[in-house]
Amino acid sequence: MCQSCTNTLLDNLIRHGHLIEMGVDGLYGRSGQFEDVVSRFDDLITRWGGGDGPEVMRFPPAMNRVHFEKSGYLKGFPHLAGTVHSFAGNERDHAELLDNVANGKDWTGWQKPTDVVLTPAACYVLYPVVAKRGALSEKGGLFDLQSYCFRHEPSKEPTRMQLFRMREYVRFGTPAQGTDFRALWLERGQKMMAELGVPIDVDVANDPFFGRAGRMLANNQRDQQLKFELLIPINDGAGPTACLSFNYHQDHFGSTWGIRTPDGEIAHTACVGFGMERVALALFKHHGMDPEKWPKAVRKALWG
Ligand code: AMP
Ligand code: ZN
């Protein structure tokens, strides 16, 4: 590692140009090398999961506001949601708006919600799409997604970004199809990450539900072991960071969206999520700021 690598991980990433400051915590540009690592990791995921024959779909990083409202995201995570607003005034309002901007006053009063909100997790966009197709087949459904996601959680920790990419495989079907899928990926995810030569640990987890009612939801999620995370130590002086998550939603999304199995039962769903930036950051943290100097085995896993 080079001489200047004495500050925090964030400082080092910025100094080496891998993250480019934009003046807001958690909002960064990425270097070409950083992006190359992200795409090689994307390919590694496909090597491990593509053989299952998922249907590949890609969506822009925003979703239908009505679908978002119906998804229930606001019940659990109102504090993380990002909505898109746009100017909806007349010419006089416009003049006042410009005046307020020029004088450093609030100008957002004329902003009105649009039909889109920012995608909070890659799979949220998918459920209404699958619901619209009608009942599942005997094989259920398996989808491959990747999207930029927004969460309003500004932080100095480079692993906690406001806009980051999440790759996901999402499974639809019977309870057994859901739990088998998650068990498969809990195993597979660890083998896949072992190729990257970073320290890993797997533990039961919960989502950061809002408020007092949220604490109950979080406890329930842990008690029922609905969420597991693959953790890697990345940030200086902090606990390890969740880089992959393995979620079993039971019939939560199936009943919200009316998705059914061929027997007419409510479909169960599960997903595995890969934090693309977090895994790239784990690699820079453990193998250094120059990917060309990373261990041979790690380079082989990523670049072949
Ligand atoms: P979650 O839906 O919270 O389980 O997130 C899925 C995956 O996205 C996690 O396992 C992380 O790797 C990644 N992730 C979640 N939040 C962030 C964030 N604020 N910044 C970067 N990556 C994140
Ligand atoms: Zn998901």
Short mmCIF file of C-alpha atoms and ligand atoms in Angstrom, two decimals:
data_model
loop_
_atom_site.label_atom_id
_atom_site.label_comp_id
_atom_site.label_asym_id
_atom_site.label_seq_id
_atom_site.Cartn_x
_atom_site.Cartn_y
_atom_site.Cartn_z
CA MET A 1 0.00 0.00 0.00
CA CYS A 2 1.30 3.48 -0.81
CA GLN A 3 2.83 6.01 1.60
CA SER A 4 -0.18 8.30 1.64
CA CYS A 5 -2.52 5.57 2.89
CA THR A 6 -2.65 6.72 6.49
CA ASN A 7 -5.98 8.52 6.64
CA THR A 8 -9.49 7.09 6.68
CA LEU A 9 -10.63 4.78 3.93
CA LEU A 10 -12.78 7.58 2.50
CA ASP A 11 -9.80 9.96 2.38
CA ASN A 12 -7.71 7.33 0.63
CA LEU A 13 -10.39 6.52 -1.92
CA ILE A 14 -10.81 10.22 -2.70
CA ARG A 15 -7.05 10.84 -2.86
CA HIS A 16 -6.64 7.94 -5.30
CA GLY A 17 -9.54 9.22 -7.38
CA HIS A 18 -11.69 6.10 -6.90
CA LEU A 19 -14.45 8.18 -5.30
CA ILE A 20 -14.99 11.72 -6.59
CA GLU A 21 -16.44 14.23 -4.14
CA MET A 22 -19.67 15.98 -5.09
CA GLY A 23 -20.11 18.05 -1.93
CA VAL A 24 -22.78 15.82 -0.33
CA ASP A 25 -22.04 12.94 2.05
CA GLY A 26 -22.86 9.64 0.39
CA LEU A 27 -22.94 11.03 -3.17
CA TYR A 28 -19.83 10.31 -5.23
CA GLY A 29 -18.51 9.91 -8.71
CA ARG A 30 -16.50 6.74 -9.43
CA SER A 31 -13.16 6.28 -11.19
CA GLY A 32 -12.78 4.12 -14.30
CA GLN A 33 -10.92 1.53 -12.23
CA PHE A 34 -13.67 1.51 -9.60
CA GLU A 35 -16.27 0.97 -12.33
CA ASP A 36 -14.17 -1.79 -13.87
CA VAL A 37 -14.16 -3.60 -10.50
CA VAL A 38 -17.94 -3.17 -10.25
CA SER A 39 -18.49 -4.65 -13.71
CA ARG A 40 -16.09 -7.55 -13.10
CA PHE A 41 -17.98 -8.31 -9.87
CA ASP A 42 -21.23 -8.10 -11.84
CA ASP A 43 -19.80 -10.75 -14.20
CA LEU A 44 -18.72 -12.92 -11.25
CA ILE A 45 -22.32 -12.88 -9.94
CA THR A 46 -23.54 -13.95 -13.37
CA ARG A 47 -21.01 -16.80 -13.44
CA TRP A 48 -22.45 -18.11 -10.16
CA GLY A 49 -26.13 -17.38 -10.77
CA GLY A 50 -26.69 -17.17 -14.53
CA GLY A 51 -26.82 -20.96 -14.91
CA ASP A 52 -30.19 -21.02 -13.12
CA GLY A 53 -31.70 -19.27 -16.15
CA PRO A 54 -33.11 -16.11 -14.55
CA GLU A 55 -35.07 -13.67 -16.65
CA VAL A 56 -32.89 -10.57 -16.94
CA MET A 57 -34.58 -7.18 -16.51
CA ARG A 58 -33.08 -3.72 -16.11
CA PHE A 59 -35.03 -0.68 -14.95
CA PRO A 60 -34.14 3.01 -14.58
CA PRO A 61 -33.44 4.07 -10.97
CA ALA A 62 -36.96 5.35 -10.41
CA MET A 63 -40.36 3.72 -10.05
CA ASN A 64 -44.06 4.46 -10.36
CA ARG A 65 -45.13 6.47 -7.28
CA VAL A 66 -48.44 4.59 -7.01
CA HIS A 67 -46.58 1.25 -6.99
CA PHE A 68 -44.20 2.64 -4.37
CA GLU A 69 -47.12 3.73 -2.16
CA LYS A 70 -48.75 0.31 -2.50
CA SER A 71 -45.49 -1.52 -1.76
CA GLY A 72 -45.62 -0.49 1.90
CA TYR A 73 -42.10 1.02 1.86
CA LEU A 74 -43.39 4.15 3.63
CA LYS A 75 -44.66 2.03 6.55
CA GLY A 76 -41.20 0.70 7.30
CA PHE A 77 -38.77 3.26 5.94
CA PRO A 78 -40.27 6.76 5.54
CA HIS A 79 -36.90 8.20 6.61
CA LEU A 80 -35.00 6.59 3.74
CA ALA A 81 -37.39 7.30 0.86
CA GLY A 82 -36.51 9.74 -1.89
CA THR A 83 -39.30 11.33 -3.93
CA VAL A 84 -39.01 13.32 -7.15
CA HIS A 85 -40.68 16.73 -7.18
CA SER A 86 -40.86 19.28 -9.97
CA PHE A 87 -41.89 22.92 -10.39
CA ALA A 88 -45.64 23.35 -10.80
CA GLY A 89 -46.27 27.09 -10.67
CA ASN A 90 -47.08 29.93 -13.02
CA GLU A 91 -44.78 32.62 -14.38
CA ARG A 92 -45.16 34.81 -11.30
CA ASP A 93 -44.26 31.84 -9.10
CA HIS A 94 -41.24 31.26 -11.31
CA ALA A 95 -40.03 34.81 -10.77
CA GLU A 96 -40.46 34.41 -7.01
CA LEU A 97 -38.68 31.09 -7.09
CA LEU A 98 -35.66 32.64 -8.84
CA ASP A 99 -35.70 35.47 -6.36
CA ASN A 100 -35.68 33.04 -3.45
CA VAL A 101 -32.84 31.03 -4.99
CA ALA A 102 -30.82 34.23 -5.48
CA ASN A 103 -31.44 35.26 -1.85
CA GLY A 104 -30.72 31.85 -0.37
CA LYS A 105 -34.37 31.43 0.71
CA ASP A 106 -36.48 28.30 0.49
CA TRP A 107 -37.64 27.84 -3.13
CA THR A 108 -39.17 24.38 -2.80
CA GLY A 109 -42.72 25.50 -1.93
CA TRP A 110 -43.64 25.45 -5.62
CA GLN A 111 -42.36 21.92 -6.08
CA LYS A 112 -45.04 19.25 -6.46
CA PRO A 113 -44.64 15.46 -6.36
CA THR A 114 -44.25 13.87 -9.80
CA ASP A 115 -45.42 10.38 -10.77
CA VAL A 116 -42.00 8.91 -9.98
CA VAL A 117 -40.00 8.18 -6.83
CA LEU A 118 -36.44 6.91 -6.56
CA THR A 119 -36.06 3.13 -6.37
CA PRO A 120 -35.26 2.08 -2.77
CA ALA A 121 -34.28 -1.54 -3.56
CA ALA A 122 -33.94 -3.16 -6.97
CA CYS A 123 -36.74 -5.69 -6.39
CA TYR A 124 -39.46 -3.14 -5.49
CA VAL A 125 -39.97 -2.36 -9.18
CA LEU A 126 -40.45 -6.02 -10.05
CA TYR A 127 -43.45 -7.15 -7.97
CA PRO A 128 -46.14 -5.19 -9.87
CA VAL A 129 -44.58 -6.31 -13.16
CA VAL A 130 -44.81 -9.98 -12.16
CA ALA A 131 -48.31 -9.49 -10.69
CA LYS A 132 -49.56 -8.15 -14.02
CA ARG A 133 -48.56 -11.38 -15.77
CA GLY A 134 -51.06 -13.46 -13.79
CA ALA A 135 -50.46 -16.67 -11.85
CA LEU A 136 -46.95 -18.12 -11.74
CA SER A 137 -46.07 -21.35 -13.54
CA GLU A 138 -45.13 -24.55 -11.65
CA LYS A 139 -41.50 -23.46 -11.88
CA GLY A 140 -42.27 -20.16 -10.18
CA GLY A 141 -40.24 -17.14 -11.24
CA LEU A 142 -36.56 -16.19 -11.12
CA PHE A 143 -35.35 -12.71 -12.08
CA ASP A 144 -31.99 -10.97 -12.42
CA LEU A 145 -32.04 -7.23 -11.65
CA GLN A 146 -29.54 -4.45 -11.21
CA SER A 147 -30.37 -0.87 -10.38
CA TYR A 148 -29.07 2.25 -8.79
CA CYS A 149 -31.02 2.64 -5.54
CA PHE A 150 -31.57 5.70 -3.37
CA ARG A 151 -31.64 5.81 0.41
CA HIS A 152 -31.54 9.02 2.38
CA GLU A 153 -28.83 8.04 4.81
CA PRO A 154 -26.00 10.57 4.40
CA SER A 155 -22.82 9.35 6.08
CA LYS A 156 -19.06 9.84 6.15
CA GLU A 157 -18.68 6.08 5.87
CA PRO A 158 -17.97 5.36 2.19
CA THR A 159 -19.98 2.14 2.49
CA ARG A 160 -23.16 4.08 3.28
CA MET A 161 -24.01 5.88 0.08
CA GLN A 162 -27.21 7.67 -0.88
CA LEU A 163 -27.07 6.32 -4.43
CA PHE A 164 -25.55 2.90 -4.96
CA ARG A 165 -26.09 -0.16 -7.14
CA MET A 166 -27.81 -3.32 -6.06
CA ARG A 167 -27.75 -6.49 -8.14
CA GLU A 168 -30.47 -8.96 -7.15
CA TYR A 169 -31.81 -12.37 -7.93
CA VAL A 170 -35.47 -12.57 -6.95
CA ARG A 171 -37.41 -15.82 -6.57
CA PHE A 172 -41.20 -16.26 -6.70
CA GLY A 173 -43.06 -19.48 -5.92
CA THR A 174 -44.14 -21.79 -3.14
CA PRO A 175 -42.75 -21.43 0.41
CA ALA A 176 -40.32 -24.28 -0.37
CA GLN A 177 -39.15 -22.61 -3.59
CA GLY A 178 -38.51 -19.42 -1.58
CA THR A 179 -36.60 -21.06 1.28
CA ASP A 180 -34.62 -23.39 -1.04
CA PHE A 181 -33.50 -20.39 -3.07
CA ARG A 182 -32.34 -18.56 0.01
CA ALA A 183 -30.50 -21.60 1.39
CA LEU A 184 -28.80 -22.06 -2.00
CA TRP A 185 -27.57 -18.45 -2.05
CA LEU A 186 -26.47 -18.45 1.58
CA GLU A 187 -24.04 -21.24 0.58
CA ARG A 188 -23.20 -19.90 -2.84
CA GLY A 189 -22.69 -16.32 -1.70
CA GLN A 190 -20.01 -17.44 0.76
CA LYS A 191 -18.19 -19.58 -1.81
CA MET A 192 -18.35 -16.78 -4.36
CA MET A 193 -16.99 -14.18 -1.92
CA ALA A 194 -14.24 -16.54 -0.76
CA GLU A 195 -12.80 -16.17 -4.30
CA LEU A 196 -12.24 -12.50 -3.55
CA GLY A 197 -9.87 -13.08 -0.64
CA VAL A 198 -11.71 -10.87 1.85
CA PRO A 199 -12.71 -11.86 5.42
CA ILE A 200 -16.39 -12.81 5.55
CA ASP A 201 -18.93 -13.66 8.20
CA VAL A 202 -22.64 -14.45 7.93
CA ASP A 203 -25.18 -13.41 10.54
CA VAL A 204 -28.90 -12.97 11.05
CA ALA A 205 -29.97 -9.34 10.55
CA ASN A 206 -32.86 -6.90 10.43
CA ASP A 207 -33.84 -3.98 8.25
CA PRO A 208 -33.67 -0.44 9.76
CA PHE A 209 -37.44 -0.10 10.33
CA PHE A 210 -38.58 3.35 11.50
CA GLY A 211 -39.79 4.22 14.98
CA ARG A 212 -41.13 2.24 17.91
CA ALA A 213 -43.40 0.03 15.81
CA GLY A 214 -40.34 -0.55 13.64
CA ARG A 215 -38.43 -2.01 16.57
CA MET A 216 -41.09 -4.69 16.86
CA LEU A 217 -40.90 -5.43 13.13
CA ALA A 218 -37.11 -5.69 13.40
CA ASN A 219 -37.32 -8.08 16.37
CA ASN A 220 -39.86 -10.20 14.57
CA GLN A 221 -37.66 -10.33 11.45
CA ARG A 222 -34.72 -11.51 13.56
CA ASP A 223 -36.74 -14.03 15.58
CA GLN A 224 -38.02 -15.60 12.38
CA GLN A 225 -34.57 -15.41 10.74
CA LEU A 226 -36.03 -13.74 7.67
CA LYS A 227 -32.85 -11.79 6.83
CA PHE A 228 -29.21 -12.85 6.77
CA GLU A 229 -26.25 -10.73 5.77
CA LEU A 230 -22.76 -11.51 4.57
CA LEU A 231 -20.52 -9.08 6.43
CA ILE A 232 -17.03 -7.79 5.61
CA PRO A 233 -14.95 -5.45 7.81
CA ILE A 234 -14.46 -2.32 5.68
CA ASN A 235 -14.75 0.91 7.69
CA ASP A 236 -12.04 2.02 10.08
CA GLY A 237 -13.01 1.52 13.71
CA ALA A 238 -16.53 0.30 12.93
CA GLY A 239 -18.24 -3.08 12.87
CA PRO A 240 -18.34 -5.12 9.65
CA THR A 241 -20.55 -4.02 6.75
CA ALA A 242 -23.36 -5.97 5.09
CA CYS A 243 -22.27 -6.59 1.51
CA LEU A 244 -24.76 -9.28 0.48
CA SER A 245 -28.22 -9.85 1.95
CA PHE A 246 -30.42 -12.91 1.82
CA ASN A 247 -34.09 -12.15 2.39
CA TYR A 248 -37.14 -14.36 2.74
CA HIS A 249 -40.27 -12.19 2.55
CA GLN A 250 -42.74 -15.03 3.14
CA ASP A 251 -46.05 -13.92 1.54
CA HIS A 252 -45.50 -10.19 2.17
CA PHE A 253 -45.08 -9.10 -1.47
CA GLY A 254 -47.24 -11.92 -2.82
CA SER A 255 -50.24 -10.76 -0.79
CA THR A 256 -49.55 -7.05 -1.36
CA TRP A 257 -49.55 -7.58 -5.12
CA GLY A 258 -51.93 -10.55 -5.42
CA ILE A 259 -49.31 -12.88 -6.89
CA ARG A 260 -50.42 -16.53 -6.89
CA THR A 261 -48.95 -19.96 -7.48
CA PRO A 262 -50.69 -22.30 -10.01
CA ASP A 263 -52.60 -23.84 -7.03
CA GLY A 264 -54.10 -20.45 -6.23
CA GLU A 265 -52.00 -19.98 -3.08
CA ILE A 266 -50.38 -16.63 -2.33
CA ALA A 267 -46.84 -16.71 -3.72
CA HIS A 268 -43.85 -16.46 -1.43
CA THR A 269 -40.79 -14.47 -2.46
CA ALA A 270 -37.11 -14.31 -1.57
CA CYS A 271 -34.21 -12.27 -2.86
CA VAL A 272 -30.44 -12.09 -2.66
CA GLY A 273 -29.01 -8.59 -2.93
CA PHE A 274 -25.40 -7.76 -3.80
CA GLY A 275 -24.10 -4.31 -2.80
CA MET A 276 -21.92 -3.50 -5.81
CA GLU A 277 -20.10 -0.50 -4.34
CA ARG A 278 -19.68 -2.18 -0.95
CA VAL A 279 -17.98 -5.20 -2.50
CA ALA A 280 -15.73 -2.93 -4.59
CA LEU A 281 -14.87 -0.97 -1.42
CA ALA A 282 -14.10 -4.21 0.44
CA LEU A 283 -11.66 -5.14 -2.34
CA PHE A 284 -9.92 -1.73 -2.25
CA LYS A 285 -9.78 -1.89 1.55
CA HIS A 286 -8.25 -5.36 1.77
CA HIS A 287 -6.10 -5.48 -1.38
CA GLY A 288 -5.06 -1.85 -1.77
CA MET A 289 -5.85 1.11 -4.00
CA ASP A 290 -4.25 -0.33 -7.15
CA PRO A 291 -6.25 -3.27 -8.62
CA GLU A 292 -3.24 -4.20 -10.79
CA LYS A 293 -1.40 -5.11 -7.59
CA TRP A 294 -4.19 -7.23 -6.12
CA PRO A 295 -3.35 -10.90 -5.35
CA LYS A 296 -3.17 -13.14 -8.43
CA ALA A 297 -6.08 -15.36 -7.33
CA VAL A 298 -8.32 -12.34 -6.78
CA ARG A 299 -7.39 -10.86 -10.16
CA LYS A 300 -8.10 -14.23 -11.76
CA ALA A 301 -11.54 -14.46 -10.11
CA LEU A 302 -12.45 -11.02 -11.45
CA TRP A 303 -10.55 -10.59 -14.72
CA GLY A 304 -10.12 -14.24 -15.68
P1 AMP B 1 -30.79 -4.24 1.90
O1 AMP B 1 -32.03 -4.13 1.09
O2 AMP B 1 -30.67 -3.16 2.95
O3 AMP B 1 -30.54 -5.60 2.44
O4 AMP B 1 -29.61 -3.89 0.87
C1 AMP B 1 -29.15 -4.80 -0.08
C2 AMP B 1 -27.68 -4.61 -0.27
O5 AMP B 1 -27.42 -3.28 -0.76
C3 AMP B 1 -26.91 -4.66 1.07
O6 AMP B 1 -26.50 -5.97 1.35
C4 AMP B 1 -25.75 -3.75 0.81
O7 AMP B 1 -24.68 -4.48 0.28
C5 AMP B 1 -26.27 -2.74 -0.18
N1 AMP B 1 -26.58 -1.46 0.48
C6 AMP B 1 -27.62 -1.18 1.31
N2 AMP B 1 -27.60 0.10 1.71
C7 AMP B 1 -26.50 0.66 1.13
C8 AMP B 1 -25.91 1.98 1.16
N3 AMP B 1 -26.46 2.98 1.85
N4 AMP B 1 -24.79 2.18 0.44
C9 AMP B 1 -24.23 1.18 -0.28
N5 AMP B 1 -24.73 -0.07 -0.33
C10 AMP B 1 -25.85 -0.34 0.35
ZN ZN B 2 -34.95 -7.58 -2.85
#
